[in-house]
GROMACS .gro file of C-alpha atoms in nm:
model
  456
    1MET     CA    1  -0.232  -4.205  -4.330
    2ILE     CA    2  -0.361  -4.411  -4.624
    3TYR     CA    3  -0.113  -4.671  -4.746
    4PRO     CA    4  -0.180  -4.761  -5.112
    5ALA     CA    5  -0.191  -5.123  -5.223
    6GLU     CA    6   0.089  -5.257  -5.441
    7PRO     CA    7   0.045  -5.119  -5.796
    8PHE     CA    8   0.142  -5.452  -5.948
    9ARG     CA    9   0.051  -5.820  -5.959
   10ILE     CA   10   0.306  -6.082  -5.852
   11LYS     CA   11   0.395  -6.308  -6.145
   12SER     CA   12   0.696  -6.500  -6.012
   13VAL     CA   13   0.796  -6.590  -5.657
   14GLU     CA   14   1.112  -6.696  -5.475
   15THR     CA   15   1.081  -6.922  -5.173
   16VAL     CA   16   1.242  -6.805  -4.850
   17SER     CA   17   1.249  -6.963  -4.506
   18MET     CA   18   1.344  -6.875  -4.148
   19ILE     CA   19   1.622  -7.080  -3.991
   20PRO     CA   20   1.600  -7.138  -3.610
   21ARG     CA   21   1.736  -6.878  -3.370
   22ASP     CA   22   2.026  -7.094  -3.249
   23GLU     CA   23   2.137  -7.137  -3.610
   24ARG     CA   24   2.106  -6.763  -3.674
   25LEU     CA   25   2.325  -6.696  -3.371
   26LYS     CA   26   2.585  -6.936  -3.504
   27LYS     CA   27   2.573  -6.784  -3.853
   28MET     CA   28   2.610  -6.433  -3.712
   29GLU     CA   29   2.913  -6.530  -3.506
   30GLU     CA   30   3.069  -6.706  -3.807
   31ALA     CA   31   3.017  -6.382  -4.002
   32GLY     CA   32   3.214  -6.186  -3.745
   33LEU     CA   33   2.899  -6.001  -3.635
   34ASN     CA   34   2.893  -5.824  -3.971
   35THR     CA   35   2.565  -5.858  -4.160
   36PHE     CA   36   2.746  -5.807  -4.493
   37LEU     CA   37   2.923  -6.140  -4.437
   38LEU     CA   38   2.606  -6.346  -4.396
   39ASN     CA   39   2.502  -6.590  -4.666
   40SER     CA   40   2.179  -6.463  -4.822
   41LYS     CA   41   2.020  -6.808  -4.802
   42ASP     CA   42   2.028  -6.774  -4.423
   43VAL     CA   43   1.835  -6.445  -4.432
   44TYR     CA   44   1.455  -6.435  -4.405
   45ILE     CA   45   1.381  -6.071  -4.494
   46ASP     CA   46   1.678  -5.894  -4.650
   47LEU     CA   47   1.685  -5.520  -4.577
   48LEU     CA   48   2.062  -5.483  -4.613
   49THR     CA   49   2.028  -5.248  -4.910
   50ASP     CA   50   1.802  -5.127  -5.188
   51SER     CA   51   2.098  -5.129  -5.429
   52GLY     CA   52   2.049  -5.384  -5.704
   53THR     CA   53   1.789  -5.575  -5.503
   54ASN     CA   54   1.488  -5.456  -5.703
   55ALA     CA   55   1.229  -5.676  -5.872
   56MET     CA   56   1.216  -5.603  -6.245
   57SER     CA   57   0.892  -5.574  -6.440
   58ASP     CA   58   0.761  -5.790  -6.724
   59LYS     CA   59   0.861  -5.518  -6.970
   60GLN     CA   60   1.214  -5.508  -6.831
   61TRP     CA   61   1.249  -5.885  -6.857
   62ALA     CA   62   1.118  -5.869  -7.212
   63GLY     CA   63   1.375  -5.598  -7.283
   64MET     CA   64   1.648  -5.828  -7.156
   65MET     CA   65   1.574  -6.056  -7.450
   66MET     CA   66   1.646  -5.766  -7.684
   67GLY     CA   67   2.003  -5.726  -7.563
   68ASP     CA   68   2.244  -5.622  -7.836
   69GLU     CA   69   2.576  -5.754  -7.711
   70ALA     CA   70   2.788  -5.583  -7.974
   71TYR     CA   71   3.124  -5.479  -7.833
   72ALA     CA   72   3.079  -5.127  -7.969
   73GLY     CA   73   2.775  -4.922  -8.066
   74SER     CA   74   2.511  -5.135  -7.892
   75VAL     CA   75   2.153  -5.046  -7.984
   76ASN     CA   76   2.067  -5.062  -7.615
   77PHE     CA   77   2.321  -4.791  -7.534
   78TYR     CA   78   2.153  -4.552  -7.776
   79HIS     CA   79   1.817  -4.630  -7.618
   80LEU     CA   80   1.959  -4.559  -7.271
   81GLU     CA   81   2.130  -4.242  -7.395
   82ALA     CA   82   1.809  -4.108  -7.550
   83THR     CA   83   1.610  -4.192  -7.235
   84VAL     CA   84   1.852  -4.017  -6.999
   85ARG     CA   85   1.876  -3.714  -7.227
   86GLU     CA   86   1.498  -3.682  -7.232
   87LEU     CA   87   1.437  -3.739  -6.861
   88PHE     CA   88   1.746  -3.573  -6.708
   89GLY     CA   89   1.826  -3.317  -6.975
   90PHE     CA   90   2.203  -3.369  -6.984
   91LYS     CA   91   2.390  -3.365  -7.313
   92HIS     CA   92   2.629  -3.654  -7.252
   93ILE     CA   93   2.612  -3.994  -7.079
   94VAL     CA   94   2.888  -4.244  -7.005
   95PRO     CA   95   2.763  -4.584  -6.880
   96THR     CA   96   2.941  -4.756  -6.591
   97HIS     CA   97   2.900  -5.089  -6.416
   98GLN     CA   98   2.743  -4.914  -6.115
   99GLY     CA   99   2.740  -4.580  -5.936
  100ARG     CA  100   3.087  -4.600  -5.784
  101GLY     CA  101   3.230  -4.645  -6.132
  102ALA     CA  102   3.085  -4.304  -6.220
  103GLU     CA  103   3.221  -4.162  -5.893
  104ASN     CA  104   3.567  -4.290  -5.984
  105LEU     CA  105   3.558  -4.121  -6.327
  106LEU     CA  106   3.427  -3.788  -6.198
  107SER     CA  107   3.672  -3.775  -5.908
  108GLN     CA  108   3.973  -3.843  -6.130
  109LEU     CA  109   3.869  -3.589  -6.391
  110ALA     CA  110   3.732  -3.305  -6.179
  111ILE     CA  111   3.962  -3.298  -5.874
  112LYS     CA  112   4.310  -3.153  -5.845
  113PRO     CA  113   4.510  -3.260  -5.536
  114GLY     CA  114   4.461  -3.018  -5.251
  115GLN     CA  115   4.115  -2.906  -5.357
  116TYR     CA  116   3.792  -2.935  -5.159
  117VAL     CA  117   3.465  -3.106  -5.242
  118ALA     CA  118   3.167  -2.982  -5.045
  119GLY     CA  119   2.842  -3.172  -5.013
  120ASN     CA  120   2.527  -3.230  -4.816
  121MET     CA  121   2.675  -3.505  -4.597
  122TYR     CA  122   2.925  -3.765  -4.711
  123PHE     CA  123   2.854  -4.104  -4.862
  124THR     CA  124   3.104  -4.384  -4.810
  125THR     CA  125   3.219  -4.472  -5.162
  126THR     CA  126   3.179  -4.115  -5.286
  127ARG     CA  127   3.407  -3.970  -5.019
  128TYR     CA  128   3.658  -4.250  -5.071
  129HIS     CA  129   3.701  -4.161  -5.439
  130GLN     CA  130   3.717  -3.790  -5.361
  131GLU     CA  131   3.984  -3.837  -5.095
  132LYS     CA  132   4.176  -4.092  -5.303
  133ASN     CA  133   4.214  -3.827  -5.570
  134GLY     CA  134   4.349  -3.568  -5.330
  135ALA     CA  135   4.041  -3.375  -5.218
  136SER     CA  136   3.917  -3.297  -4.869
  137PHE     CA  137   3.545  -3.341  -4.815
  138VAL     CA  138   3.356  -3.063  -4.636
  139ASP     CA  139   3.008  -3.128  -4.501
  140ILE     CA  140   2.778  -2.832  -4.569
  141VAL     CA  141   2.442  -2.999  -4.503
  142CYS     CA  142   2.197  -2.806  -4.287
  143ASP     CA  143   2.234  -2.862  -3.913
  144GLU     CA  144   1.890  -3.019  -3.889
  145ALA     CA  145   2.018  -3.324  -4.079
  146HIS     CA  146   2.230  -3.430  -3.782
  147ASP     CA  147   1.935  -3.436  -3.538
  148ALA     CA  148   1.749  -3.767  -3.554
  149THR     CA  149   1.456  -3.639  -3.349
  150LEU     CA  150   1.380  -3.328  -3.555
  151ASN     CA  151   1.081  -3.385  -3.783
  152VAL     CA  152   1.106  -3.109  -4.042
  153PRO     CA  153   1.095  -3.126  -4.424
  154PHE     CA  154   1.397  -3.115  -4.654
  155LYS     CA  155   1.665  -3.202  -4.400
  156GLY     CA  156   1.893  -3.278  -4.695
  157ASN     CA  157   1.927  -2.912  -4.792
  158ILE     CA  158   2.267  -2.749  -4.829
  159ASP     CA  159   2.331  -2.470  -4.579
  160LEU     CA  160   2.402  -2.173  -4.804
  161ASN     CA  161   2.586  -1.989  -4.527
  162LYS     CA  162   2.822  -2.282  -4.483
  163LEU     CA  163   2.880  -2.289  -4.858
  164GLN     CA  164   2.950  -1.916  -4.872
  165LYS     CA  165   3.187  -1.942  -4.575
  166LEU     CA  166   3.380  -2.220  -4.749
  167ILE     CA  167   3.411  -2.010  -5.064
  168ASP     CA  168   3.530  -1.710  -4.862
  169GLU     CA  169   3.786  -1.910  -4.665
  170LYS     CA  170   3.924  -2.143  -4.934
  171GLY     CA  171   3.856  -1.953  -5.256
  172ALA     CA  172   3.633  -2.068  -5.540
  173LYS     CA  173   3.925  -2.197  -5.749
  174ASN     CA  174   4.012  -2.441  -5.469
  175ILE     CA  175   3.667  -2.601  -5.470
  176ALA     CA  176   3.659  -2.882  -5.726
  177TYR     CA  177   3.280  -2.905  -5.729
  178ILE     CA  178   2.975  -2.930  -5.509
  179CYS     CA  179   2.842  -3.283  -5.460
  180LEU     CA  180   2.468  -3.251  -5.399
  181ALA     CA  181   2.295  -3.578  -5.310
  182VAL     CA  182   1.927  -3.626  -5.384
  183THR     CA  183   1.828  -3.778  -5.146
  184VAL     CA  184   2.080  -3.776  -4.856
  185ASN     CA  185   2.131  -4.139  -4.763
  186LEU     CA  186   2.317  -4.115  -4.433
  187ALA     CA  187   2.085  -3.846  -4.299
  188GLY     CA  188   1.803  -4.099  -4.325
  189GLY     CA  189   1.709  -4.062  -4.690
  190GLN     CA  190   1.625  -3.693  -4.648
  191PRO     CA  191   1.525  -3.493  -4.958
  192VAL     CA  192   1.647  -3.160  -5.095
  193SER     CA  193   1.398  -2.889  -5.191
  194MET     CA  194   1.383  -2.741  -5.539
  195GLU     CA  195   1.424  -2.399  -5.380
  196ASN     CA  196   1.755  -2.510  -5.227
  197MET     CA  197   1.881  -2.660  -5.553
  198ARG     CA  198   1.798  -2.336  -5.731
  199ALA     CA  199   1.975  -2.129  -5.465
  200VAL     CA  200   2.286  -2.350  -5.473
  201ARG     CA  201   2.300  -2.313  -5.852
  202GLU     CA  202   2.271  -1.934  -5.825
  203LEU     CA  203   2.547  -1.909  -5.564
  204THR     CA  204   2.788  -2.144  -5.739
  205SER     CA  205   2.730  -1.983  -6.079
  206ALA     CA  206   2.836  -1.649  -5.934
  207HIS     CA  207   3.171  -1.805  -5.839
  208GLY     CA  208   3.220  -2.039  -6.136
  209ILE     CA  209   3.187  -2.356  -5.927
  210LYS     CA  210   3.046  -2.674  -6.082
  211VAL     CA  211   2.762  -2.871  -5.922
  212TYR     CA  212   2.730  -3.247  -5.969
  213TYR     CA  213   2.440  -3.440  -5.822
  214ASP     CA  214   2.452  -3.783  -5.669
  215ALA     CA  215   2.130  -3.872  -5.849
  216THR     CA  216   2.092  -4.221  -5.709
  217ARG     CA  217   1.746  -4.165  -5.558
  218CYS     CA  218   1.636  -3.864  -5.760
  219VAL     CA  219   1.286  -4.002  -5.821
  220GLU     CA  220   1.228  -4.040  -5.449
  221ASN     CA  221   1.345  -3.681  -5.402
  222ALA     CA  222   1.104  -3.566  -5.672
  223TYR     CA  223   0.813  -3.729  -5.488
  224TYR     CA  224   0.891  -3.530  -5.175
  225ILE     CA  225   0.905  -3.208  -5.375
  226LYS     CA  226   0.562  -3.287  -5.520
  227GLU     CA  227   0.425  -3.375  -5.177
  228LEU     CA  228   0.580  -3.096  -4.967
  229GLU     CA  229   0.688  -2.800  -5.180
  230LYS     CA  230   0.441  -2.533  -5.285
  231GLY     CA  231   0.394  -2.496  -5.658
  232PHE     CA  232   0.482  -2.856  -5.747
  233GLU     CA  233   0.170  -3.041  -5.632
  234ASN     CA  234   0.028  -3.052  -5.986
  235LYS     CA  235   0.352  -3.128  -6.168
  236SER     CA  236   0.443  -3.479  -6.282
  237ILE     CA  237   0.738  -3.668  -6.139
  238LYS     CA  238   0.903  -3.648  -6.481
  239GLU     CA  239   0.868  -3.268  -6.490
  240ILE     CA  240   1.010  -3.232  -6.141
  241VAL     CA  241   1.309  -3.458  -6.213
  242HIS     CA  242   1.386  -3.261  -6.528
  243GLU     CA  243   1.381  -2.929  -6.341
  244MET     CA  244   1.598  -3.072  -6.060
  245PHE     CA  245   1.877  -3.153  -6.306
  246SER     CA  246   1.849  -2.819  -6.483
  247TYR     CA  247   2.038  -2.675  -6.184
  248ALA     CA  248   2.333  -2.916  -6.219
  249ASP     CA  249   2.635  -2.951  -6.446
  250GLY     CA  250   2.610  -3.327  -6.437
  251CYS     CA  251   2.550  -3.624  -6.212
  252THR     CA  252   2.662  -3.967  -6.105
  253MET     CA  253   2.391  -4.231  -6.104
  254SER     CA  254   2.365  -4.574  -5.954
  255GLY     CA  255   2.103  -4.739  -6.172
  256LYS     CA  256   2.066  -5.007  -5.907
  257LYS     CA  257   1.821  -4.786  -5.718
  258ASP     CA  258   1.580  -4.560  -5.907
  259CYS     CA  259   1.642  -4.727  -6.244
  260LEU     CA  260   1.487  -5.043  -6.096
  261VAL     CA  261   1.759  -5.282  -6.209
  262ASN     CA  262   2.015  -5.511  -6.050
  263ILE     CA  263   2.332  -5.361  -6.198
  264GLY     CA  264   2.443  -5.049  -6.382
  265GLY     CA  265   2.505  -4.678  -6.355
  266PHE     CA  266   2.621  -4.378  -6.554
  267LEU     CA  267   2.795  -4.042  -6.546
  268CYS     CA  268   2.626  -3.741  -6.706
  269MET     CA  269   2.762  -3.399  -6.798
  270ASN     CA  270   2.709  -3.109  -7.036
  271ASP     CA  271   3.077  -3.014  -7.076
  272ASP     CA  272   3.217  -3.139  -7.409
  273ASP     CA  273   3.580  -3.149  -7.291
  274LEU     CA  274   3.495  -3.341  -6.973
  275PHE     CA  275   3.292  -3.584  -7.180
  276SER     CA  276   3.586  -3.644  -7.413
  277GLN     CA  277   3.812  -3.717  -7.115
  278ALA     CA  278   3.550  -3.943  -6.956
  279ARG     CA  279   3.518  -4.147  -7.276
  280GLU     CA  280   3.893  -4.203  -7.271
  281LEU     CA  281   3.908  -4.296  -6.902
  282VAL     CA  282   3.606  -4.526  -6.900
  283VAL     CA  283   3.789  -4.760  -7.139
  284VAL     CA  284   4.058  -4.811  -6.875
  285TYR     CA  285   3.826  -4.898  -6.585
  286GLU     CA  286   3.493  -5.012  -6.728
  287GLY     CA  287   3.482  -5.084  -7.102
  288MET     CA  288   3.395  -4.916  -7.429
  289PRO     CA  289   3.208  -4.582  -7.401
  290SER     CA  290   2.902  -4.752  -7.545
  291TYR     CA  291   2.875  -5.019  -7.277
  292GLY     CA  292   3.085  -4.913  -6.976
  293GLY     CA  293   3.105  -5.253  -6.810
  294LEU     CA  294   2.743  -5.348  -6.883
  295ALA     CA  295   2.580  -5.606  -7.105
  296GLY     CA  296   2.346  -5.465  -7.366
  297ARG     CA  297   2.050  -5.632  -7.197
  298ASP     CA  298   2.131  -5.452  -6.870
  299MET     CA  299   2.130  -5.114  -7.045
  300GLU     CA  300   1.793  -5.198  -7.202
  301ALA     CA  301   1.643  -5.291  -6.865
  302MET     CA  302   1.782  -4.970  -6.715
  303ALA     CA  303   1.626  -4.751  -6.984
  304ILE     CA  304   1.287  -4.917  -6.936
  305GLY     CA  305   1.314  -4.909  -6.557
  306LEU     CA  306   1.395  -4.539  -6.548
  307ARG     CA  307   1.070  -4.462  -6.729
  308GLU     CA  308   0.874  -4.693  -6.498
  309ALA     CA  309   1.019  -4.515  -6.194
  310MET     CA  310   0.863  -4.188  -6.316
  311GLN     CA  311   0.511  -4.333  -6.278
  312PHE     CA  312   0.337  -4.170  -5.984
  313GLU     CA  313   0.158  -4.488  -5.872
  314TYR     CA  314   0.491  -4.668  -5.841
  315ILE     CA  315   0.674  -4.400  -5.643
  316GLU     CA  316   0.378  -4.323  -5.416
  317HIS     CA  317   0.359  -4.687  -5.309
  318ARG     CA  318   0.737  -4.700  -5.274
  319ILE     CA  319   0.752  -4.403  -5.039
  320LYS     CA  320   0.449  -4.500  -4.835
  321GLN     CA  321   0.554  -4.862  -4.787
  322VAL     CA  322   0.872  -4.733  -4.621
  323ARG     CA  323   0.665  -4.484  -4.423
  324TYR     CA  324   0.434  -4.766  -4.310
  325LEU     CA  325   0.724  -4.946  -4.142
  326GLY     CA  326   0.847  -4.625  -3.983
  327ASP     CA  327   0.501  -4.538  -3.852
  328LYS     CA  328   0.463  -4.880  -3.689
  329LEU     CA  329   0.797  -4.855  -3.514
  330LYS     CA  330   0.742  -4.498  -3.402
  331ALA     CA  331   0.396  -4.581  -3.263
  332ALA     CA  332   0.558  -4.848  -3.045
  333GLY     CA  333   0.817  -4.604  -2.910
  334VAL     CA  334   1.112  -4.740  -3.107
  335PRO     CA  335   1.354  -4.451  -3.173
  336ILE     CA  336   1.397  -4.376  -3.543
  337VAL     CA  337   1.536  -4.093  -3.755
  338GLU     CA  338   1.256  -3.853  -3.840
  339PRO     CA  339   1.100  -3.784  -4.077
  340VAL     CA  340   1.108  -4.125  -4.245
  341GLY     CA  341   1.305  -4.104  -4.568
  342GLY     CA  342   1.237  -4.246  -4.910
  343HIS     CA  343   1.432  -4.570  -4.917
  344ALA     CA  344   1.476  -4.686  -4.558
  345VAL     CA  345   1.381  -4.655  -4.196
  346PHE     CA  346   1.684  -4.564  -3.985
  347LEU     CA  347   1.685  -4.683  -3.625
  348ASP     CA  348   1.853  -4.434  -3.390
  349ALA     CA  349   2.108  -4.663  -3.225
  350ARG     CA  350   2.214  -4.397  -2.973
  351ARG     CA  351   1.865  -4.395  -2.820
  352PHE     CA  352   1.801  -4.765  -2.888
  353CYS     CA  353   2.118  -4.863  -2.699
  354PRO     CA  354   2.182  -4.576  -2.455
  355HIS     CA  355   2.393  -4.807  -2.237
  356LEU     CA  356   2.662  -4.830  -2.510
  357SER     CA  357   2.910  -4.559  -2.601
  358GLN     CA  358   2.977  -4.484  -2.966
  359GLU     CA  359   3.321  -4.647  -2.933
  360GLU     CA  360   3.139  -4.973  -2.844
  361PHE     CA  361   2.978  -4.971  -3.190
  362PRO     CA  362   2.610  -4.972  -3.088
  363ALA     CA  363   2.472  -4.967  -3.443
  364GLN     CA  364   2.689  -5.259  -3.553
  365SER     CA  365   2.583  -5.462  -3.253
  366LEU     CA  366   2.217  -5.368  -3.297
  367ALA     CA  367   2.222  -5.484  -3.660
  368ALA     CA  368   2.368  -5.819  -3.550
  369SER     CA  369   2.105  -5.853  -3.276
  370ILE     CA  370   1.821  -5.779  -3.517
  371TYR     CA  371   1.932  -6.067  -3.737
  372VAL     CA  372   1.969  -6.309  -3.447
  373GLU     CA  373   1.628  -6.222  -3.301
  374THR     CA  374   1.424  -6.177  -3.620
  375GLY     CA  375   1.604  -6.322  -3.924
  376VAL     CA  376   1.600  -5.973  -4.078
  377ARG     CA  377   1.925  -5.842  -4.225
  378SER     CA  378   1.995  -5.470  -4.187
  379MET     CA  379   2.315  -5.265  -4.187
  380GLU     CA  380   2.513  -5.026  -3.971
  381ARG     CA  381   2.536  -4.660  -4.065
  382GLY     CA  382   2.744  -4.494  -3.796
  383ILE     CA  383   3.101  -4.488  -3.670
  384ILE     CA  384   3.199  -4.806  -3.860
  385SER     CA  385   3.071  -4.674  -4.192
  386ALA     CA  386   3.228  -4.333  -4.127
  387GLY     CA  387   3.579  -4.483  -4.115
  388ARG     CA  388   3.891  -4.303  -3.999
  389ASN     CA  389   4.038  -3.961  -4.067
  390LYS     CA  390   4.301  -4.009  -4.339
  391GLU     CA  391   4.537  -3.764  -4.167
  392THR     CA  392   4.505  -3.852  -3.797
  393GLY     CA  393   4.387  -4.212  -3.812
  394GLU     CA  394   4.117  -4.135  -3.556
  395HIS     CA  395   3.760  -4.257  -3.598
  396HIS     CA  396   3.524  -4.019  -3.771
  397LYS     CA  397   3.243  -3.982  -3.515
  398PRO     CA  398   2.919  -3.888  -3.689
  399LYS     CA  399   2.637  -3.744  -3.483
  400LEU     CA  400   2.402  -3.998  -3.634
  401GLU     CA  401   2.460  -4.358  -3.522
  402THR     CA  402   2.199  -4.561  -3.706
  403VAL     CA  403   2.088  -4.899  -3.834
  404ARG     CA  404   1.935  -4.885  -4.180
  405LEU     CA  405   1.631  -5.098  -4.266
  406THR     CA  406   1.643  -5.059  -4.642
  407ILE     CA  407   1.339  -5.160  -4.847
  408PRO     CA  408   1.407  -5.314  -5.191
  409ARG     CA  409   1.175  -5.189  -5.465
  410ARG     CA  410   0.874  -5.406  -5.559
  411VAL     CA  411   1.002  -5.701  -5.355
  412TYR     CA  412   0.820  -5.713  -5.018
  413THR     CA  413   0.460  -5.659  -4.906
  414TYR     CA  414   0.308  -5.478  -4.609
  415ALA     CA  415   0.291  -5.815  -4.432
  416HIS     CA  416   0.668  -5.836  -4.447
  417MET     CA  417   0.687  -5.488  -4.295
  418ASP     CA  418   0.464  -5.612  -4.010
  419VAL     CA  419   0.704  -5.898  -3.939
  420VAL     CA  420   1.002  -5.661  -3.935
  421ALA     CA  421   0.828  -5.414  -3.706
  422ASP     CA  422   0.702  -5.676  -3.462
  423GLY     CA  423   1.046  -5.833  -3.429
  424ILE     CA  424   1.226  -5.505  -3.367
  425ILE     CA  425   0.961  -5.392  -3.120
  426GLN     CA  426   1.016  -5.710  -2.920
  427LEU     CA  427   1.394  -5.661  -2.932
  428TYR     CA  428   1.355  -5.305  -2.805
  429LYS     CA  429   1.186  -5.440  -2.493
  430HIS     CA  430   1.513  -5.609  -2.386
  431LYS     CA  431   1.759  -5.372  -2.552
  432GLU     CA  432   1.986  -5.379  -2.246
  433ASP     CA  433   2.098  -5.728  -2.353
  434ILE     CA  434   2.271  -5.582  -2.662
  435ARG     CA  435   2.645  -5.584  -2.595
  436GLY     CA  436   2.928  -5.366  -2.722
  437LEU     CA  437   3.176  -5.478  -2.988
  438ARG     CA  438   3.540  -5.439  -3.084
  439PHE     CA  439   3.729  -5.514  -3.404
  440THR     CA  440   3.899  -5.845  -3.468
  441TYR     CA  441   3.974  -5.740  -3.828
  442GLU     CA  442   3.964  -5.384  -3.959
  443PRO     CA  443   4.018  -5.320  -4.332
  444LYS     CA  444   4.196  -5.000  -4.426
  445GLN     CA  445   3.931  -4.890  -4.675
  446LEU     CA  446   3.550  -4.901  -4.661
  447ARG     CA  447   3.576  -5.118  -4.354
  448PHE     CA  448   3.204  -5.171  -4.301
  449PHE     CA  449   3.189  -5.415  -4.593
  450THR     CA  450   3.432  -5.678  -4.461
  451ALA     CA  451   3.528  -5.594  -4.101
  452ARG     CA  452   3.489  -5.856  -3.831
  453PHE     CA  453   3.399  -5.809  -3.464
  454GLU     CA  454   3.366  -5.979  -3.131
  455TYR     CA  455   3.172  -5.894  -2.818
  456ILE     CA  456   3.357  -5.693  -2.554
   0.00000   0.00000   0.00000
């Protein structure tokens, strides 16, 4: 494997430092063993998320100085609108403060209580909005996605048989829409093939069912299509992205990922009536339809960043830097989700901590231990993130129990990846010391953000 050098020069730096281990232990305990509750100044390498943690380019920073902060009709909105129309191909765009703002709008407008939303694995905030508006989420991702050890391409694909079975059992009119994520975060950042998108579109069209993409990491997905799918090796990232969205009725987008900015998102659609309703609703939750909770300068940076993300040199380095970390861990025998996805390396906490049951929250405890031992902040993606069944109150128990090492875009170097890998490899050598946890505080909604724990 050849890992390309960074396709940029570093123009500005931010000083970071490692606090001593005994202080890290104290900070982790004060945070209730939840890495979300750490103070960022106490973190050496921050791999909590790639959402809004990107480094912006010189052109984006220059664009920030061109912010038109008009309350209505901002010039920057029209630039963003034109950019999204060109690159994604959708007719309408409604800006929001971030991706979950778009999820809120779509869920309120497209779901009738009692309906179903099917998708290729849930995501936390997405499922919350769907369920809050009366839908039941049905996972129709291919079975391979739930097997951390299986190294096959396109583990994010929708299982067409599962989709057809759902239609047969529930009826097409009872399915609000299909939520197709590109890529699938909780499966390990796994991509969806163009062939699968095309097949999903064909099947849903036959039954009059809408398809909305979670487009958060669509550029990463496009890279995998170019790399792995026959017939796309000579197509540009821009061409692939455009074709991907030609099979959708719309999308939600968190600009904080593949738009290379620190805040922002949008909702896209082709339906004129839905757009009219979305423009009315966005005023209630976000702001005017021409800013949607964003400053003009943020919309300008997002428009510029979206074009920069389409550059092959950028996305190749992005994917392969993540792969570099995964390859180092795998070579040392550390159990990870395979294949390595586009935005993060997922540690397989079940195999990392085989002495802990899922009810002892192995991924949560592993994330806390990684910080104490290495100064690296990661996050749990397992039973804590999955939450509880809204009907029974029982824990959702996902097959994947993981810790996500999420790489911010254009922020860290390969040397940082070496530090992360070396620290986790050393921790793996005394993994039996990692202890189980229990709640001391459990929020009712999206508990992984603010829950607190103690050792059993």
